[in-house]
Amino acid sequence: MPQQLPVIVIGAGPQGLAAAAHLLEHGIEPLVLERGSAAGAAVAEWGHVRLFSEWPELIDRAARRLLEATGWAAPGAGYPTGGEWVARYLAPLAEALGDRVRTGVTVTGISRAGRDKVVNAGRAAQPFEVRGVAADGTELRLLGRAVLDASGTWNHPNPAGASGLPALGEKQAAQAGLISYRIPPSVAQLAGKHVVVVGSGHSAAHAVIRLAGLVRRAPGTRVEWAIRGGAPSGLSSADDQLPARGALGGRAQEAVADGRVVQVTGFRTTEIRRTGGRLSLVGDDGRRLDDVDHVIALTGFRPDLSIVRELRTAIDPGLEAVAGLAGEIDPNVHSCGTVRATGALELAQPEPGFYLLGAKSYGRAPTFLALTGYEQVRSVVAELAGDHEAAARNELVLPESGVCSGAAEVGGASCCAPAQKQPIRLGVKPAPVEA
Ligand SMILES: Cc1cc2nc3c(=O)[nH]c(=O)nc-3n(C[C@H](O)[C@H](O)[C@H](O)COP(=O)(O)OP(=O)(O)OC[C@H]3O[C@@H](n4cnc5c(N)ncnc54)[C@H](O)[C@@H]3O)c2cc1C
């Protein structure tokens, strides 16, 4: 493998940029390809959302060293919004990396140069071939000695349909602007409307809190919260080592308790009918939510595996996560996800030199944290640099995730117990969530 080739990193999000910083520290040239017009493009899209992690948990250590050499000063305590994470950390980091970050390039496929997926002969000695398309439509063919896919899952939200397929009529209703798949930047335009939030995770809780605030300000507003399983009590887990995240579910449940929001549990959306400008959601048991003006579906994300199709990969068939870590993060089993640090060993793929990192490595599992990813990146880059001892080391003990909805839904036993390892204490006070 020609050592002068760069390591190609897909995605200039928190994890891709951290990977580039680690590679540079090991004397390896990174080339980061980012589809957006600037680094942190996905985070910028949820820039209005306040994180439940504090600044120290959001900054990678190698990135910090690179930035501090430029005179940058790390923000202190406090919970940034996504926009602040970009402005005060990701954008300066991309700037420090200079032309090693190429924006406006969408990666469309990855393979081994001159070898399709089937061919064994000389495979591992061939460089990776990465195909992309630039913003002006130009096709690109780039070669790399290794590829780190940190392209996240943000661009592929799950549908409102409970089966994982869009509900009947969902696509048409979405095209008509009657369904959105993101936490809204502003809820003011929904004043006086009938809104249904679909989903049971922290993003759904966040949207519910904002809408409950709107109900106070604009009393004609009606909010229903449709949940596939039972009430998501685990969202407000007191065991959550991230207090701000643990507080989210509690505040959403308060809005349910005081009647501002009506929770509809066990509602599995199969069809979304349009009648005039309004919608009816139909559940698999025949129940209906009628006269709905807008649906906010916040049912999680899934990875785009199409770009890795020509590589030999080990992907968990259920979670679409890296197979080696799926057992650790499966919400069917770990209702609270006592997520431990994962590194090069767990992330290894049948294609040597290729890794899925960051949020994408978790596939559909909802428990990914920036700190988890920074430890992945540290370990994987050490492995690429030949420092197997550093790669095998675990430099982080992660907090519990507090995500309990999966096991609750399937009726499994909760494992919401304190982490086995001594967790690091992440923050002490809840972050404000603008209602
Ligand atoms: C609303 C929200 C709040 C969160 N809050 C927290 C929190 O408080 N604490 C915490 O630890 N974690 C939090 N997370 C989880 C996680 O840390 C973030 O999702 C984080 O952004 C994941 O980083 P990433 O680099 O893996 O992916 P992303 O940030 O999604 O970055 C991936 C990048 O790849 C680019 N890309 C995608 N496809 C391609 C392609 N084909 N070619 C080229 N580029 C591509 C995207 O444009 C994007 O810039 C939150 C997530 C969300 C959605």
CSV table of C-alpha atoms and ligand atoms in Angstrom, one decimal:
chain,number,residue,atom,x,y,z
A,1,MET,CA,0.0,0.0,0.0
A,2,PRO,CA,1.6,3.3,-1.0
A,3,GLN,CA,2.3,5.1,2.3
A,4,GLN,CA,2.2,8.6,0.6
A,5,LEU,CA,-1.5,8.3,0.0
A,6,PRO,CA,-3.7,10.1,2.5
A,7,VAL,CA,-6.2,8.5,4.8
A,8,ILE,CA,-9.6,9.5,3.4
A,9,VAL,CA,-12.1,10.6,6.0
A,10,ILE,CA,-15.7,10.9,5.0
A,11,GLY,CA,-17.6,13.6,6.8
A,12,ALA,CA,-16.3,16.8,8.5
A,13,GLY,CA,-18.5,16.4,11.6
A,14,PRO,CA,-17.1,16.2,15.1
A,15,GLN,CA,-15.8,12.7,14.5
A,16,GLY,CA,-14.3,13.1,11.1
A,17,LEU,CA,-12.5,16.3,12.1
A,18,ALA,CA,-11.2,14.6,15.3
A,19,ALA,CA,-10.0,11.7,13.2
A,20,ALA,CA,-8.0,14.2,11.0
A,21,ALA,CA,-6.5,15.8,14.1
A,22,HIS,CA,-5.4,12.3,15.4
A,23,LEU,CA,-4.0,11.3,12.0
A,24,LEU,CA,-1.9,14.5,11.9
A,25,GLU,CA,-0.5,13.8,15.3
A,26,HIS,CA,0.7,10.4,14.0
A,27,GLY,CA,2.3,12.1,11.0
A,28,ILE,CA,-0.4,10.7,8.6
A,29,GLU,CA,-2.0,13.0,6.0
A,30,PRO,CA,-5.8,13.1,6.2
A,31,LEU,CA,-8.1,14.2,3.4
A,32,VAL,CA,-11.6,15.0,4.8
A,33,LEU,CA,-14.5,15.0,2.3
A,34,GLU,CA,-17.6,16.9,3.4
A,35,ARG,CA,-20.8,17.1,1.4
A,36,GLY,CA,-21.9,20.4,3.1
A,37,SER,CA,-20.7,23.8,2.2
A,38,ALA,CA,-18.8,24.0,5.5
A,39,ALA,CA,-17.5,21.7,8.3
A,40,GLY,CA,-20.1,20.6,10.8
A,41,ALA,CA,-22.9,20.8,8.2
A,42,ALA,CA,-25.1,18.2,9.9
A,43,VAL,CA,-24.7,19.8,13.4
A,44,ALA,CA,-25.5,23.2,11.9
A,45,GLU,CA,-28.8,21.8,10.7
A,46,TRP,CA,-29.8,21.2,14.4
A,47,GLY,CA,-27.9,24.3,15.5
A,48,HIS,CA,-30.9,25.6,17.4
A,49,VAL,CA,-30.9,22.6,19.7
A,50,ARG,CA,-29.0,22.8,23.0
A,51,LEU,CA,-26.8,19.8,23.7
A,52,PHE,CA,-27.2,17.8,26.9
A,53,SER,CA,-23.4,17.5,27.2
A,54,GLU,CA,-21.2,20.2,28.5
A,55,TRP,CA,-18.3,21.7,26.6
A,56,PRO,CA,-15.5,19.5,28.1
A,57,GLU,CA,-17.4,16.4,26.8
A,58,LEU,CA,-17.6,17.8,23.3
A,59,ILE,CA,-14.0,18.5,22.6
A,60,ASP,CA,-11.6,15.8,21.3
A,61,ARG,CA,-8.2,15.8,23.0
A,62,ALA,CA,-6.1,15.7,19.8
A,63,ALA,CA,-8.3,18.4,18.3
A,64,ARG,CA,-7.8,20.5,21.4
A,65,ARG,CA,-4.0,20.2,21.1
A,66,LEU,CA,-4.1,21.2,17.4
A,67,LEU,CA,-6.4,24.1,18.2
A,68,GLU,CA,-4.5,25.4,21.2
A,69,ALA,CA,-1.4,25.6,19.0
A,70,THR,CA,-3.3,28.2,17.0
A,71,GLY,CA,-4.1,30.4,20.1
A,72,TRP,CA,-7.6,29.0,20.4
A,73,ALA,CA,-9.0,28.9,23.9
A,74,ALA,CA,-11.5,26.2,24.8
A,75,PRO,CA,-14.9,27.3,25.9
A,76,GLY,CA,-15.3,26.6,29.6
A,77,ALA,CA,-18.3,25.0,31.2
A,78,GLY,CA,-21.9,25.2,29.9
A,79,TYR,CA,-24.1,23.5,27.4
A,80,PRO,CA,-23.7,24.8,23.9
A,81,THR,CA,-26.3,24.8,21.2
A,82,GLY,CA,-25.4,22.9,18.0
A,83,GLY,CA,-24.7,26.2,16.4
A,84,GLU,CA,-22.2,27.2,19.1
A,85,TRP,CA,-20.5,23.7,18.9
A,86,VAL,CA,-19.9,24.6,15.2
A,87,ALA,CA,-18.9,28.2,15.6
A,88,ARG,CA,-16.6,27.8,18.6
A,89,TYR,CA,-15.1,24.4,18.0
A,90,LEU,CA,-15.8,22.7,14.6
A,91,ALA,CA,-15.3,25.7,12.4
A,92,PRO,CA,-11.9,26.7,14.0
A,93,LEU,CA,-10.9,23.0,13.9
A,94,ALA,CA,-11.6,22.8,10.2
A,95,GLU,CA,-9.7,26.0,9.6
A,96,ALA,CA,-6.7,24.6,11.5
A,97,LEU,CA,-6.8,21.6,9.2
A,98,GLY,CA,-6.8,23.9,6.2
A,99,ASP,CA,-7.1,22.4,2.7
A,100,ARG,CA,-7.1,18.9,4.2
A,101,VAL,CA,-10.8,19.5,4.5
A,102,ARG,CA,-12.6,19.6,1.2
A,103,THR,CA,-16.2,20.8,1.4
A,104,GLY,CA,-18.9,20.4,-1.2
A,105,VAL,CA,-17.9,16.8,-2.1
A,106,THR,CA,-20.5,14.1,-1.6
A,107,VAL,CA,-19.0,10.6,-1.5
A,108,THR,CA,-21.0,8.2,-3.6
A,109,GLY,CA,-19.0,5.0,-3.3
A,110,ILE,CA,-15.9,3.3,-1.9
A,111,SER,CA,-14.0,0.3,-3.3
A,112,ARG,CA,-10.6,-1.2,-3.7
A,113,ALA,CA,-8.9,0.2,-6.8
A,114,GLY,CA,-9.2,-2.3,-9.6
A,115,ARG,CA,-10.9,-4.9,-7.4
A,116,ASP,CA,-14.6,-5.3,-7.1
A,117,LYS,CA,-16.0,-6.9,-3.9
A,118,VAL,CA,-15.7,-10.5,-5.2
A,119,VAL,CA,-12.0,-10.4,-6.1
A,120,ASN,CA,-9.5,-11.8,-3.5
A,121,ALA,CA,-6.2,-11.6,-5.4
A,122,GLY,CA,-4.0,-8.8,-4.2
A,123,ARG,CA,-6.9,-7.1,-2.5
A,124,ALA,CA,-5.3,-5.9,0.7
A,125,ALA,CA,-2.4,-4.4,-1.2
A,126,GLN,CA,-4.6,-2.2,-3.4
A,127,PRO,CA,-5.4,1.4,-2.3
A,128,PHE,CA,-9.0,2.4,-1.6
A,129,GLU,CA,-10.8,4.1,-4.4
A,130,VAL,CA,-13.3,6.8,-3.2
A,131,ARG,CA,-15.8,8.2,-5.7
A,132,GLY,CA,-17.4,11.5,-5.1
A,133,VAL,CA,-19.3,14.3,-6.8
A,134,ALA,CA,-18.3,18.0,-6.3
A,135,ALA,CA,-20.9,20.7,-5.9
A,136,ASP,CA,-20.5,21.7,-9.6
A,137,GLY,CA,-21.3,18.1,-10.6
A,138,THR,CA,-17.7,17.1,-11.4
A,139,GLU,CA,-17.1,13.4,-10.7
A,140,LEU,CA,-14.0,12.6,-8.5
A,141,ARG,CA,-11.9,9.5,-8.1
A,142,LEU,CA,-9.5,9.7,-5.2
A,143,LEU,CA,-7.1,7.1,-3.8
A,144,GLY,CA,-6.5,6.5,-0.1
A,145,ARG,CA,-4.3,4.1,2.0
A,146,ALA,CA,-7.3,3.7,4.4
A,147,VAL,CA,-10.8,5.1,4.6
A,148,LEU,CA,-12.7,6.2,7.8
A,149,ASP,CA,-16.4,6.6,7.1
A,150,ALA,CA,-17.7,9.2,9.7
A,151,SER,CA,-20.6,10.4,7.6
A,152,GLY,CA,-23.1,10.1,10.4
A,153,THR,CA,-26.8,9.3,10.0
A,154,TRP,CA,-28.4,12.7,10.1
A,155,ASN,CA,-29.4,12.7,6.4
A,156,HIS,CA,-31.5,9.6,6.8
A,157,PRO,CA,-34.3,10.0,9.4
A,158,ASN,CA,-36.6,7.0,10.1
A,159,PRO,CA,-40.2,7.4,8.9
A,160,ALA,CA,-43.3,7.8,11.1
A,161,GLY,CA,-44.5,4.4,9.9
A,162,ALA,CA,-44.2,2.0,12.8
A,163,SER,CA,-42.9,-0.9,10.6
A,164,GLY,CA,-39.8,1.1,9.6
A,165,LEU,CA,-41.4,1.6,6.1
A,166,PRO,CA,-43.1,4.9,5.4
A,167,ALA,CA,-46.8,4.7,6.5
A,168,LEU,CA,-49.2,4.5,3.6
A,169,GLY,CA,-49.5,8.1,2.4
A,170,GLU,CA,-46.6,9.4,4.4
A,171,LYS,CA,-44.4,10.3,1.5
A,172,GLN,CA,-47.1,12.4,-0.1
A,173,ALA,CA,-48.0,14.2,3.1
A,174,ALA,CA,-44.3,14.9,3.7
A,175,GLN,CA,-43.9,16.3,0.2
A,176,ALA,CA,-46.9,18.6,0.9
A,177,GLY,CA,-45.0,19.9,3.9
A,178,LEU,CA,-47.3,18.4,6.5
A,179,ILE,CA,-44.7,16.2,8.1
A,180,SER,CA,-41.3,17.2,9.2
A,181,TYR,CA,-38.5,15.0,10.6
A,182,ARG,CA,-36.4,17.4,12.7
A,183,ILE,CA,-36.9,19.3,16.0
A,184,PRO,CA,-38.4,22.6,14.7
A,185,PRO,CA,-36.2,25.7,15.0
A,186,SER,CA,-39.3,27.6,16.0
A,187,VAL,CA,-42.7,26.4,17.0
A,188,ALA,CA,-44.4,29.8,16.6
A,189,GLN,CA,-46.0,28.9,13.3
A,190,LEU,CA,-47.7,26.0,14.9
A,191,ALA,CA,-49.7,28.2,17.3
A,192,GLY,CA,-53.4,27.3,17.3
A,193,LYS,CA,-52.7,24.1,15.3
A,194,HIS,CA,-53.1,20.4,16.1
A,195,VAL,CA,-49.7,18.8,16.2
A,196,VAL,CA,-48.7,15.2,16.6
A,197,VAL,CA,-45.2,14.3,17.7
A,198,VAL,CA,-44.3,10.7,16.8
A,199,GLY,CA,-41.4,9.0,18.6
A,200,SER,CA,-40.1,8.2,22.1
A,201,GLY,CA,-36.5,9.3,22.2
A,202,HIS,CA,-34.8,12.4,23.5
A,203,SER,CA,-35.5,14.4,20.3
A,204,ALA,CA,-39.2,13.7,20.6
A,205,ALA,CA,-39.1,14.7,24.3
A,206,HIS,CA,-37.3,17.9,23.3
A,207,ALA,CA,-40.0,18.8,20.7
A,208,VAL,CA,-42.8,18.0,23.2
A,209,ILE,CA,-41.3,20.4,25.7
A,210,ARG,CA,-41.1,23.2,23.1
A,211,LEU,CA,-44.7,22.5,22.0
A,212,ALA,CA,-45.9,22.4,25.6
A,213,GLY,CA,-44.5,25.9,26.0
A,214,LEU,CA,-46.4,27.0,23.0
A,215,VAL,CA,-49.6,25.6,24.5
A,216,ARG,CA,-49.1,27.9,27.4
A,217,ARG,CA,-48.6,30.9,25.1
A,218,ALA,CA,-51.2,30.0,22.5
A,219,PRO,CA,-53.9,28.0,24.4
A,220,GLY,CA,-55.8,26.9,21.2
A,221,THR,CA,-52.8,24.7,20.3
A,222,ARG,CA,-53.3,20.9,20.6
A,223,VAL,CA,-50.4,18.5,21.0
A,224,GLU,CA,-50.5,14.7,21.0
A,225,TRP,CA,-47.5,12.6,21.5
A,226,ALA,CA,-47.8,9.2,19.7
A,227,ILE,CA,-45.6,6.5,21.0
A,228,ARG,CA,-45.2,3.0,19.5
A,229,GLY,CA,-44.6,1.4,22.9
A,230,GLY,CA,-45.4,2.3,26.5
A,231,ALA,CA,-44.7,5.6,28.2
A,232,PRO,CA,-41.0,6.3,27.8
A,233,SER,CA,-40.2,6.4,31.5
A,234,GLY,CA,-36.5,5.7,30.9
A,235,LEU,CA,-36.0,9.0,29.3
A,236,SER,CA,-36.0,10.6,32.7
A,237,SER,CA,-33.8,8.0,34.3
A,238,ALA,CA,-32.3,9.4,37.5
A,239,ASP,CA,-29.3,7.1,36.8
A,240,ASP,CA,-28.4,9.0,33.7
A,241,GLN,CA,-24.9,10.3,34.1
A,242,LEU,CA,-25.8,13.2,31.8
A,243,PRO,CA,-28.3,15.1,34.1
A,244,ALA,CA,-29.4,17.5,31.3
A,245,ARG,CA,-30.4,14.5,29.2
A,246,GLY,CA,-32.1,12.7,32.1
A,247,ALA,CA,-34.1,15.9,32.8
A,248,LEU,CA,-35.5,16.0,29.2
A,249,GLY,CA,-37.9,13.1,29.7
A,250,GLY,CA,-39.0,14.4,33.1
A,251,ARG,CA,-40.0,17.7,31.7
A,252,ALA,CA,-41.9,16.1,28.8
A,253,GLN,CA,-43.7,13.9,31.2
A,254,GLU,CA,-44.6,16.9,33.3
A,255,ALA,CA,-46.3,18.4,30.3
A,256,VAL,CA,-48.3,15.2,29.9
A,257,ALA,CA,-49.2,15.1,33.6
A,258,ASP,CA,-50.5,18.7,33.6
A,259,GLY,CA,-52.6,18.1,30.5
A,260,ARG,CA,-50.8,20.3,28.0
A,261,VAL,CA,-49.8,17.3,26.0
A,262,VAL,CA,-51.8,14.1,25.4
A,263,GLN,CA,-49.7,11.0,25.3
A,264,VAL,CA,-51.0,8.2,23.1
A,265,THR,CA,-49.2,5.0,23.9
A,266,GLY,CA,-49.1,1.8,21.9
A,267,PHE,CA,-49.9,3.8,18.7
A,268,ARG,CA,-48.3,2.1,15.7
A,269,THR,CA,-48.8,4.4,12.7
A,270,THR,CA,-49.7,2.4,9.5
A,271,GLU,CA,-51.4,5.1,7.4
A,272,ILE,CA,-51.4,8.8,7.1
A,273,ARG,CA,-54.5,10.0,5.2
A,274,ARG,CA,-54.9,13.5,3.8
A,275,THR,CA,-58.3,15.1,4.0
A,276,GLY,CA,-58.1,18.6,2.6
A,277,GLY,CA,-55.2,20.3,4.2
A,278,ARG,CA,-55.3,18.1,7.3
A,279,LEU,CA,-54.1,14.6,8.2
A,280,SER,CA,-55.4,11.5,10.0
A,281,LEU,CA,-53.0,9.1,11.5
A,282,VAL,CA,-54.3,5.5,11.5
A,283,GLY,CA,-52.8,3.0,14.0
A,284,ASP,CA,-52.5,-0.8,13.4
A,285,ASP,CA,-55.3,-1.3,15.9
A,286,GLY,CA,-57.7,1.0,14.0
A,287,ARG,CA,-57.3,3.9,16.4
A,288,ARG,CA,-57.1,7.3,14.6
A,289,LEU,CA,-55.7,10.7,15.4
A,290,ASP,CA,-57.8,13.1,13.3
A,291,ASP,CA,-57.8,16.7,12.2
A,292,VAL,CA,-54.0,17.0,12.5
A,293,ASP,CA,-52.4,20.0,11.0
A,294,HIS,CA,-48.8,18.9,11.3
A,295,VAL,CA,-46.8,15.8,12.2
A,296,ILE,CA,-43.3,15.9,13.7
A,297,ALA,CA,-41.8,12.5,13.3
A,298,LEU,CA,-38.7,12.0,15.5
A,299,THR,CA,-38.2,8.3,15.3
A,300,GLY,CA,-34.4,8.1,15.0
A,301,PHE,CA,-32.0,7.8,12.1
A,302,ARG,CA,-30.5,5.0,10.0
A,303,PRO,CA,-27.1,4.9,8.3
A,304,ASP,CA,-26.7,5.2,4.5
A,305,LEU,CA,-24.9,1.9,3.7
A,306,SER,CA,-25.1,2.3,0.0
A,307,ILE,CA,-21.7,4.0,-0.2
A,308,VAL,CA,-20.0,1.0,1.4
A,309,ARG,CA,-21.7,-1.6,-0.8
A,310,GLU,CA,-18.6,-2.5,-2.8
A,311,LEU,CA,-16.6,-3.1,0.4
A,312,ARG,CA,-16.5,-6.2,2.5
A,313,THR,CA,-18.3,-5.2,5.7
A,314,ALA,CA,-19.6,-6.7,8.9
A,315,ILE,CA,-22.8,-4.9,9.7
A,316,ASP,CA,-25.3,-6.1,12.3
A,317,PRO,CA,-28.4,-7.2,10.5
A,318,GLY,CA,-30.8,-5.6,13.0
A,319,LEU,CA,-29.1,-2.4,14.1
A,320,GLU,CA,-27.1,-1.7,11.0
A,321,ALA,CA,-24.3,-0.9,13.4
A,322,VAL,CA,-20.7,-2.2,13.2
A,323,ALA,CA,-21.2,-5.9,14.0
A,324,GLY,CA,-18.4,-5.9,16.6
A,325,LEU,CA,-20.1,-3.5,18.8
A,326,ALA,CA,-23.8,-4.3,18.2
A,327,GLY,CA,-24.1,-6.5,21.2
A,328,GLU,CA,-23.0,-3.7,23.4
A,329,ILE,CA,-25.5,-1.1,22.2
A,330,ASP,CA,-28.6,-3.2,21.2
A,331,PRO,CA,-31.6,-1.4,22.7
A,332,ASN,CA,-33.5,-4.7,22.8
A,333,VAL,CA,-31.0,-6.0,25.3
A,334,HIS,CA,-29.5,-3.0,27.0
A,335,SER,CA,-32.5,-0.8,27.8
A,336,CYS,CA,-30.1,1.7,29.4
A,337,GLY,CA,-27.2,0.8,27.2
A,338,THR,CA,-24.3,0.6,29.7
A,339,VAL,CA,-22.2,1.6,26.8
A,340,ARG,CA,-18.5,1.0,27.3
A,341,ALA,CA,-15.7,2.4,25.2
A,342,THR,CA,-15.1,0.8,21.8
A,343,GLY,CA,-12.0,0.9,19.7
A,344,ALA,CA,-10.1,-0.6,16.8
A,345,LEU,CA,-10.8,-4.2,17.9
A,346,GLU,CA,-14.6,-3.9,18.0
A,347,LEU,CA,-14.7,-1.7,14.9
A,348,ALA,CA,-12.5,-3.9,12.7
A,349,GLN,CA,-14.1,-4.7,9.3
A,350,PRO,CA,-13.3,-7.7,7.0
A,351,GLU,CA,-11.8,-5.0,4.7
A,352,PRO,CA,-8.4,-4.1,6.4
A,353,GLY,CA,-8.0,-0.3,6.6
A,354,PHE,CA,-11.7,0.5,6.4
A,355,TYR,CA,-13.6,1.7,9.5
A,356,LEU,CA,-17.1,3.0,10.2
A,357,LEU,CA,-16.8,5.6,13.0
A,358,GLY,CA,-18.9,8.0,15.0
A,359,ALA,CA,-22.6,8.1,14.9
A,360,LYS,CA,-22.6,5.9,11.8
A,361,SER,CA,-20.9,3.1,13.6
A,362,TYR,CA,-23.9,2.8,15.9
A,363,GLY,CA,-26.3,2.4,13.0
A,364,ARG,CA,-29.8,2.7,14.3
A,365,ALA,CA,-28.9,2.6,18.0
A,366,PRO,CA,-29.8,5.9,19.7
A,367,THR,CA,-27.1,6.0,22.4
A,368,PHE,CA,-24.1,7.5,20.5
A,369,LEU,CA,-22.2,10.2,22.4
A,370,ALA,CA,-19.4,12.4,21.1
A,371,LEU,CA,-17.1,11.0,23.8
A,372,THR,CA,-17.7,7.5,22.6
A,373,GLY,CA,-16.7,8.5,19.1
A,374,TYR,CA,-13.5,10.4,20.2
A,375,GLU,CA,-12.3,7.2,21.9
A,376,GLN,CA,-13.1,5.2,18.8
A,377,VAL,CA,-11.2,7.6,16.7
A,378,ARG,CA,-8.2,7.7,19.0
A,379,SER,CA,-7.9,3.9,19.0
A,380,VAL,CA,-8.5,3.4,15.3
A,381,VAL,CA,-6.0,6.0,14.3
A,382,ALA,CA,-3.4,4.5,16.7
A,383,GLU,CA,-4.1,1.1,15.0
A,384,LEU,CA,-3.6,2.6,11.5
A,385,ALA,CA,-0.3,4.2,12.7
A,386,GLY,CA,0.9,0.8,13.9
A,387,ASP,CA,0.7,1.6,17.6
A,388,HIS,CA,-1.2,-1.6,18.6
A,389,GLU,CA,-0.7,-1.1,22.3
A,390,ALA,CA,-2.3,2.4,22.3
A,391,ALA,CA,-5.1,1.0,20.0
A,392,ALA,CA,-5.9,-1.7,22.6
A,393,ARG,CA,-5.9,0.7,25.5
A,394,ASN,CA,-9.2,1.9,26.9
A,395,GLU,CA,-8.8,5.6,27.8
A,396,LEU,CA,-12.4,6.3,28.7
A,397,VAL,CA,-15.2,5.0,30.9
A,398,LEU,CA,-18.4,6.1,29.5
A,399,PRO,CA,-21.6,7.2,31.2
A,400,GLU,CA,-24.8,5.3,31.2
A,401,SER,CA,-27.0,6.3,28.3
A,402,GLY,CA,-30.3,6.3,30.1
A,403,VAL,CA,-32.2,5.2,27.0
A,404,CYS,CA,-34.8,2.7,28.1
A,405,SER,CA,-37.5,2.8,25.4
A,406,GLY,CA,-36.4,-0.2,23.4
A,407,ALA,CA,-36.7,-2.9,26.1
A,408,ALA,CA,-39.8,-1.2,27.5
A,409,GLU,CA,-41.5,-1.6,24.2
A,410,VAL,CA,-40.7,-5.2,23.7
A,411,GLY,CA,-41.5,-6.0,27.3
A,412,GLY,CA,-38.0,-6.9,28.1
A,413,ALA,CA,-36.5,-6.5,31.6
A,414,SER,CA,-35.0,-3.2,32.2
A,415,CYS,CA,-31.2,-3.0,32.9
A,416,CYS,CA,-31.3,0.6,34.1
A,417,ALA,CA,-28.7,-0.1,36.7
A,418,PRO,CA,-25.6,1.9,37.6
A,419,ALA,CA,-22.7,1.3,35.2
A,420,GLN,CA,-20.4,-1.6,36.1
A,421,LYS,CA,-17.3,0.5,35.7
A,422,GLN,CA,-16.9,3.7,37.7
A,423,PRO,CA,-18.4,6.2,35.3
A,424,ILE,CA,-16.9,9.6,34.8
A,425,ARG,CA,-19.2,12.3,36.1
A,426,LEU,CA,-20.4,14.4,33.3
A,427,GLY,CA,-21.9,17.6,34.4
A,428,VAL,CA,-23.9,18.4,37.4
A,429,LYS,CA,-26.7,20.8,36.4
A,430,PRO,CA,-29.4,20.4,33.8
A,431,ALA,CA,-29.1,22.4,30.7
A,432,PRO,CA,-31.9,24.8,29.8
A,433,VAL,CA,-34.3,23.6,27.1
A,434,GLU,CA,-36.1,26.6,25.6
A,435,ALA,CA,-39.8,25.9,25.8
B,1,LIG,C1,-30.2,16.8,18.1
B,1,LIG,C2,-29.0,16.1,18.5
B,1,LIG,C3,-28.4,16.4,19.8
B,1,LIG,C4,-27.3,15.7,20.2
B,1,LIG,N1,-26.8,16.0,21.4
B,1,LIG,C5,-25.7,15.4,21.9
B,1,LIG,C6,-25.1,15.7,23.1
B,1,LIG,O1,-25.6,16.5,23.9
B,1,LIG,N2,-24.0,15.0,23.5
B,1,LIG,C7,-23.4,14.1,22.7
B,1,LIG,O2,-22.3,13.5,23.1
B,1,LIG,N3,-23.9,13.7,21.5
B,1,LIG,C8,-25.1,14.3,21.1
B,1,LIG,N4,-25.6,14.0,19.9
B,1,LIG,C9,-25.1,12.8,19.2
B,1,LIG,C10,-23.8,13.0,18.4
B,1,LIG,O3,-22.7,13.4,19.1
B,1,LIG,C11,-24.0,13.9,17.2
B,1,LIG,O4,-25.0,13.4,16.3
B,1,LIG,C12,-22.7,14.2,16.4
B,1,LIG,O5,-23.0,15.2,15.4
B,1,LIG,C13,-22.2,12.9,15.6
B,1,LIG,O6,-21.0,13.2,15.0
B,1,LIG,P1,-20.5,12.5,13.6
B,1,LIG,O7,-19.3,13.2,13.2
B,1,LIG,O8,-20.5,11.0,13.8
B,1,LIG,O9,-21.7,12.7,12.6
B,1,LIG,P2,-22.3,14.1,12.0
B,1,LIG,O10,-22.2,15.2,12.9
B,1,LIG,O11,-23.6,13.7,11.4
B,1,LIG,O12,-21.3,14.4,10.8
B,1,LIG,C14,-21.2,13.7,9.6
B,1,LIG,C15,-20.8,14.6,8.5
B,1,LIG,O13,-20.7,13.8,7.3
B,1,LIG,C16,-21.3,14.6,6.2
B,1,LIG,N5,-21.7,13.6,5.2
B,1,LIG,C17,-22.8,12.8,5.2
B,1,LIG,N6,-22.8,12.0,4.1
B,1,LIG,C18,-21.7,12.3,3.4
B,1,LIG,C19,-21.2,11.9,2.1
B,1,LIG,N7,-21.8,10.9,1.4
B,1,LIG,N8,-20.1,12.5,1.6
B,1,LIG,C20,-19.5,13.5,2.3
B,1,LIG,N9,-19.9,13.9,3.5
B,1,LIG,C21,-21.0,13.4,4.0
B,1,LIG,C22,-22.4,15.4,6.8
B,1,LIG,O14,-22.7,16.5,6.1
B,1,LIG,C23,-21.8,15.7,8.2
B,1,LIG,O15,-21.2,17.0,8.2
B,1,LIG,C24,-26.7,14.7,19.4
B,1,LIG,C25,-27.3,14.4,18.2
B,1,LIG,C26,-28.4,15.1,17.7
B,1,LIG,C27,-29.0,14.8,16.4
